[in-house]
Amino acid sequence: QVQLVESGGGLVQPGGSLRLSCVMSGFTLDPYEIGWFRQSPGQERQGISCISTSDDRKQYVDSVKGRFTISRDSAKKTMYLQMTMLKPEDTAVYYCADNCLRTLVDNWGQGTQVTVSS
């Protein structure tokens, strides 16, 4: 049974940092790409960062580029999202997924809340 379990969310002040983790288990074959999405109230779930499992090629949306860093530890079957210089507009529920295109995701994590507020 495939499971994706996120952790690391919380409340942080503007300018602060958080690191999200996503432990992935149960895959028969490793996904080609894995990624992070986020969803704010009333908005669609948006992909924000993606990493290839074959060559660690990384992609970011413009709104997080230069502030967020995606990485993975294949031995631990864990993906990370290091978030720095957080802004109030980064407030959302963050999800990890087994694809970088929302329409192709087969498995989602349960989500972890990130709140950026003073």
N, CA and C of each residue as an Amber inpcrd file, in Angstrom:
protein
   354
   0.8520000  -1.1910000   0.0000000   0.0000000   0.0000000   0.0000000
   0.8860000   1.2390000   0.0000000   0.6440000   2.1130000  -0.9770000
   1.4260000   3.3450000  -1.0910000   0.9900000   4.3200000   0.0000000
   1.9720000   4.9140000   0.6430000   1.7020000   5.9400000   1.6400000
   2.6830000   7.0850000   1.4810000   2.1660000   8.3060000   1.6010000
   2.9820000   9.5070000   1.6310000   2.6060000  10.2370000   2.9030000
   3.5740000  10.4970000   3.7480000   3.2950000  11.1130000   5.0380000
   4.1610000  12.3540000   5.1980000   3.4810000  13.5220000   5.2570000
   4.1890000  14.7870000   5.4280000   4.3320000  15.1250000   6.9020000
   5.3320000  15.9290000   7.1800000   5.5020000  16.5010000   8.5120000
   6.3070000  17.7830000   8.3800000   6.3090000  18.5730000   9.4570000
   7.1610000  19.7490000   9.4880000   6.4510000  21.0800000   9.3800000
   5.1490000  21.0600000   9.1600000   4.4330000  22.3230000   9.0860000
   4.3210000  22.9900000  10.4440000   3.7830000  24.2110000  10.4320000
   3.5960000  24.9270000  11.6870000   3.3760000  26.3900000  11.4690000
   3.4660000  27.1320000  12.5580000   3.3120000  28.5840000  12.5530000
   4.6870000  29.2250000  12.6040000   4.9210000  30.1440000  11.6940000
   6.2170000  30.8120000  11.6460000   6.0080000  32.2720000  11.3100000
   6.8880000  33.1240000  11.7950000   6.7940000  34.5530000  11.4980000
   7.3120000  34.8410000  10.0920000   6.8460000  35.9240000   9.4930000
   7.3890000  36.3150000   8.1900000   8.9120000  36.4220000   8.2420000
   9.5430000  35.9100000   7.2060000  10.9970000  35.8750000   7.1640000
  11.6040000  34.6240000   7.7500000  10.7870000  33.8140000   8.3940000
  11.2780000  32.6000000   9.0220000  11.4220000  31.4430000   8.0550000
  11.7820000  30.2890000   8.6100000  12.0490000  29.0900000   7.8070000
  11.3460000  27.8810000   8.3940000  11.0540000  26.9380000   7.5220000
  10.5320000  25.6310000   7.9170000  11.0760000  24.6020000   6.9430000
  11.1640000  23.3680000   7.4000000  11.5160000  22.2730000   6.5070000
  10.4300000  21.2060000   6.5730000   9.8340000  20.9490000   5.4320000
   8.8260000  19.9020000   5.3220000   9.4900000  18.6010000   4.8850000
   8.9530000  17.5030000   5.3800000   9.4230000  16.1710000   4.9890000
   8.2580000  15.3520000   4.4680000   8.5500000  14.4640000   3.5620000
   7.5430000  13.5490000   3.0240000   8.1690000  12.1710000   2.9040000
   7.7070000  11.2490000   3.7410000   8.1940000   9.8720000   3.6810000
   7.2810000   9.0740000   2.7590000   7.8790000   8.4330000   1.7720000
   7.1210000   7.7010000   0.7620000   7.4070000   6.2060000   0.9060000
   6.3580000   5.4090000   0.9370000   6.5460000   3.9780000   1.0860000
   5.5230000   3.2240000   0.2490000   5.8360000   1.9710000  -0.0220000
   4.8920000   1.0930000  -0.6940000   4.9480000   1.0930000  -2.1980000
   5.8550000   1.8800000  -2.7810000   5.9300000   1.9200000  -4.2410000
   6.6270000   0.6710000  -4.7750000   6.0350000   0.0630000  -5.8010000
   6.6870000  -1.0510000  -6.4750000   7.8190000  -0.5250000  -7.3460000
   7.5370000   0.5510000  -8.0410000   8.5350000   1.2570000  -8.8340000
   8.5850000   2.7030000  -8.3760000   9.7760000   3.2780000  -8.2990000
   9.8750000   4.6800000  -7.9050000   9.1810000   5.5630000  -8.9320000
   8.4310000   6.5550000  -8.4740000   7.8560000   7.5160000  -9.4150000
   8.9490000   8.2400000 -10.1960000   8.6720000   8.6120000 -11.4110000
   9.6510000   9.3300000 -12.2290000   9.9320000  10.7130000 -11.6670000
   8.8970000  11.3730000 -11.2110000   9.0270000  12.6940000 -10.6110000
   8.1460000  12.7450000  -9.3700000   8.5930000  13.4800000  -8.3890000
   7.7980000  13.6960000  -7.1800000   7.8030000  15.1890000  -6.8880000
   6.7640000  15.6370000  -6.2020000   6.6740000  17.0780000  -6.0460000
   5.8860000  17.5330000  -4.8450000   5.9580000  18.8350000  -4.6400000
   5.2070000  19.5190000  -3.5830000   4.1420000  20.4180000  -4.2140000
   2.9760000  20.3900000  -3.6050000   1.8600000  21.2370000  -3.9860000
   1.4070000  22.0090000  -2.7470000   0.6480000  23.0550000  -2.9650000
   0.0310000  23.7450000  -1.8310000  -1.3440000  24.2490000  -2.2340000
  -2.1840000  24.4070000  -1.2210000  -3.5500000  24.8520000  -1.4590000
  -3.9720000  25.8010000  -0.3590000  -4.3780000  27.0040000  -0.7770000
  -4.9180000  27.9940000   0.1460000  -6.4370000  27.9330000   0.0830000
  -7.1220000  28.4090000   1.1280000  -8.5950000  28.3680000   1.1220000
  -9.1720000  29.0630000  -0.1120000 -10.0710000  28.3870000  -0.7830000
 -10.7350000  28.9690000  -1.9420000  -9.9290000  28.9280000  -3.2240000
  -8.7550000  28.3390000  -3.1680000  -7.9060000  28.2880000  -4.3530000
  -7.6230000  26.8430000  -4.7480000  -7.2360000  26.6710000  -6.0080000
  -6.8870000  25.3430000  -6.4860000  -5.5380000  24.8970000  -5.9290000
  -5.3620000  23.5970000  -5.8250000  -4.0780000  23.0520000  -5.4200000
  -3.0640000  23.3060000  -6.5380000  -1.9360000  23.8890000  -6.1590000
  -0.9400000  24.3270000  -7.1230000   0.3880000  23.6120000  -6.9020000
   0.9750000  23.1340000  -7.9680000   2.3120000  22.5770000  -7.8670000
   3.3260000  23.6870000  -7.7050000   4.2500000  23.5290000  -6.7530000
   5.2360000  24.5720000  -6.5180000   6.6710000  24.1190000  -6.7430000
   6.9330000  22.8270000  -6.6420000   8.2900000  22.3570000  -6.8410000
   8.2760000  20.8840000  -7.1840000   9.2740000  20.4800000  -7.9620000
   9.3050000  19.1220000  -8.5000000  10.7510000  18.6610000  -8.5720000
  10.9780000  17.3700000  -8.3600000  12.3160000  16.8160000  -8.4870000
  12.2430000  15.4820000  -9.2130000  13.1580000  15.2940000 -10.1290000
  13.2300000  14.0350000 -10.8590000  13.9690000  12.9930000 -10.0220000
  13.4610000  11.7790000 -10.0070000  14.1240000  10.7290000  -9.2360000
  15.2660000  10.0780000 -10.0080000  15.4020000  10.4140000 -11.2920000
  16.4840000   9.8160000 -12.0800000  17.7470000  10.6660000 -12.0410000
  17.5830000  11.9910000 -12.0950000  18.7710000  12.8410000 -12.1520000
  18.7110000  14.0330000 -11.1970000  17.7210000  14.0410000 -10.3110000
  17.5530000  15.1240000  -9.3260000  17.3730000  16.4940000  -9.9750000
  16.9190000  16.5230000 -11.1920000  16.6090000  17.8150000 -11.8110000
  15.4400000  18.4590000 -11.0450000  15.5750000  19.7520000 -10.7560000
  14.6190000  20.4370000  -9.9000000  13.9060000  21.5490000 -10.6570000
  12.6610000  21.7590000 -10.3100000  11.8690000  22.8340000 -10.8980000
  11.1170000  23.5600000  -9.7970000  10.8930000  24.8490000 -10.0150000
  10.1750000  25.6780000  -9.0520000   9.2650000  26.6480000  -9.7990000
   8.1500000  26.9760000  -9.1690000   7.3570000  28.0710000  -9.6990000
   8.0340000  29.3780000  -9.3030000   7.7330000  30.4230000 -10.0400000
   8.4240000  31.6940000  -9.8220000   8.2210000  32.2280000  -8.4090000
   7.0580000  31.9960000  -7.8360000   6.7490000  32.5930000  -6.5380000
   7.6060000  32.0410000  -5.3990000   8.2370000  30.8890000  -5.5960000
   9.0610000  30.3160000  -4.5290000  10.5290000  30.2030000  -4.9280000
  10.8270000  30.5060000  -6.1710000  12.1900000  30.3590000  -6.6670000
  13.1380000  31.2530000  -5.8600000  14.2590000  30.6870000  -5.4420000
  15.2260000  31.4430000  -4.6490000  14.9620000  31.4130000  -3.1570000
  13.7840000  30.9260000  -2.7560000  13.4460000  30.8580000  -1.3350000
  13.2460000  29.4140000  -0.8680000  12.7360000  28.5690000  -1.7380000
  12.4660000  27.1700000  -1.3890000  13.4620000  26.2730000  -2.1030000
  13.8220000  25.1670000  -1.4410000  14.7270000  24.1860000  -2.0330000
  14.1510000  22.7940000  -1.8410000  13.9870000  22.0890000  -2.9340000
  13.4960000  20.7170000  -2.8930000  14.6990000  19.7700000  -2.9230000
  14.5900000  18.6760000  -2.2010000  15.6530000  17.6770000  -2.2080000
  15.0510000  16.3270000  -1.8430000  15.8590000  15.3010000  -1.9730000
  15.3740000  13.9730000  -1.5900000  16.5240000  13.1270000  -1.1080000
  16.1910000  12.1620000  -0.2640000  17.1460000  11.1670000   0.2140000
  16.5750000   9.8150000  -0.1980000  17.1490000   9.2370000  -1.2460000
  16.5790000   8.0020000  -1.7820000  16.6850000   6.8500000  -0.7850000
  17.7450000   6.8330000   0.0190000  17.9100000   5.7550000   1.0050000
  16.8130000   5.8030000   2.0640000  16.4140000   7.0070000   2.4230000
  15.3610000   7.1810000   3.4300000  13.9840000   7.2720000   2.8030000
  13.9300000   7.2540000   1.4480000  12.6590000   7.3870000   0.7330000
  11.9000000   8.6200000   1.2110000  12.6370000   9.7000000   1.3360000
  12.0800000  10.9380000   1.8790000  12.3990000  12.1070000   0.9650000
  11.4060000  12.9490000   0.7850000  11.5610000  14.1880000   0.0350000
  11.4250000  15.3450000   1.0150000  12.1550000  16.4160000   0.7410000
  12.1440000  17.5630000   1.6320000  11.7970000  18.8300000   0.8470000
  11.3010000  19.8040000   1.5920000  11.1260000  21.1470000   1.0600000
  11.6070000  22.1210000   2.1160000  12.7890000  22.6810000   1.8750000
  13.3300000  23.7010000   2.7770000  12.7650000  25.0470000   2.3380000
  12.0650000  25.6950000   3.2360000  11.4130000  26.9630000   2.9220000
  12.0470000  28.0600000   3.7560000  12.5490000  29.0890000   3.1090000
  13.1460000  30.2300000   3.7910000  12.4630000  31.5120000   3.3450000
  12.7510000  32.5810000   4.0660000  12.1740000  33.9010000   3.7450000
  10.6690000  33.7830000   3.5260000  10.0120000  33.0920000   4.4270000
   8.5810000  32.8460000   4.2700000   7.7720000  34.1310000   4.3400000
   6.7070000  34.1520000   3.5450000   5.8250000  35.3060000   3.4460000
   4.4170000  34.8920000   3.8490000   3.5890000  35.8350000   4.2680000
   2.2020000  35.4930000   4.6010000   1.4830000  34.7820000   3.4480000
   1.8080000  35.1350000   2.2250000   1.1460000  34.5010000   1.0790000
   1.5880000  33.0480000   0.8640000   2.5700000  32.5900000   1.6200000
   2.9500000  31.1780000   1.5730000   2.0420000  30.3220000   2.4570000
   1.1770000  30.9570000   3.2220000   0.2570000  30.2220000   4.0890000
  -0.6420000  29.3150000   3.2560000  -0.6350000  28.0300000   3.5780000
  -1.3980000  27.0450000   2.8130000  -1.2290000  25.6800000   3.4600000
  -2.0080000  24.7300000   2.9830000  -1.7530000  23.3310000   3.2940000
  -0.8230000  22.8010000   2.2010000   0.2560000  22.1860000   2.6300000
   1.2590000  21.6780000   1.7090000   1.1290000  20.1570000   1.5980000
   1.1640000  19.6860000   0.3570000   1.0040000  18.2680000   0.0590000
   2.1930000  17.7670000  -0.7640000   2.6270000  16.5530000  -0.4910000
   3.5520000  15.9020000  -1.3940000   2.7750000  14.9200000  -2.2640000
   3.3490000  14.6030000  -3.4130000   2.6460000  13.7880000  -4.3940000
   3.6300000  12.9940000  -5.2370000   3.0990000  11.9550000  -5.8980000
   3.9550000  11.0670000  -6.6820000   4.0130000  11.4470000  -8.1520000
   3.6610000  12.6850000  -8.4470000   3.8120000  13.2220000  -9.7930000
   3.8640000  14.7360000  -9.6720000   4.3450000  15.3730000 -10.7110000
   4.4410000  16.8240000 -10.6810000   3.2970000  17.5040000 -11.4230000
   2.5150000  16.7580000 -12.1280000   1.3120000  17.2860000 -12.7640000
   0.1080000  16.8440000 -11.9420000  -0.6840000  17.8120000 -11.5230000
  -1.7780000  17.4980000 -10.6130000  -2.7080000  16.4440000 -11.1810000
  -2.9710000  16.5150000 -12.4780000  -3.9230000  15.5830000 -13.0840000
  -3.3840000  14.1580000 -13.1840000  -2.0670000  14.0050000 -12.9950000
  -1.4610000  12.6750000 -13.0890000  -1.0980000  12.0890000 -11.7290000
  -1.3780000  12.8230000 -10.6590000  -1.0570000  12.3230000  -9.3270000
  -1.9530000  11.1430000  -8.9790000  -1.3300000  10.0580000  -8.5520000
  -2.0720000   8.8870000  -8.0850000  -2.2150000   8.8840000  -6.5670000
  -1.2090000   9.4020000  -5.8870000  -1.1860000   9.3520000  -4.4360000
  -0.7610000  10.6940000  -3.8500000  -1.5360000  11.1510000  -2.8730000
  -1.2640000  12.3890000  -2.1460000  -0.9420000  12.0760000  -0.6980000
  -0.1420000  12.9370000  -0.1050000  -0.0160000  12.9100000   1.3310000
  -1.2380000  13.5190000   1.9820000  -1.2720000  13.4840000   3.3020000
  -2.4450000  13.9860000   4.0260000  -2.4390000  15.5040000   4.1520000
  -1.3050000  16.1230000   3.8840000  -1.1860000  17.5660000   3.9710000
  -0.6540000  18.0140000   5.3180000   0.0820000  19.1110000   5.2900000
   0.5760000  19.7170000   6.5250000   0.3880000  21.2270000   6.4200000
  -0.1590000  21.8240000   7.4630000  -0.4880000  23.2490000   7.4520000
   0.7550000  24.0880000   7.7250000   0.9570000  25.0840000   6.8750000
   1.9930000  26.0910000   7.0830000   1.3000000  27.4350000   7.2060000
   1.5260000  28.1210000   8.3120000   0.9390000  29.4310000   8.5440000
   2.0540000  30.4170000   8.8000000   2.0710000  31.4700000   7.9890000
   3.0920000  32.5160000   8.1380000   2.3850000  33.7730000   8.6130000
   2.6450000  34.1340000   9.8470000   1.9330000  35.2590000  10.4450000
   2.7280000  35.8030000  11.6220000   2.5980000  37.1150000  11.8280000
   3.2340000  37.7280000  12.9870000   2.2610000  37.8000000  14.1500000
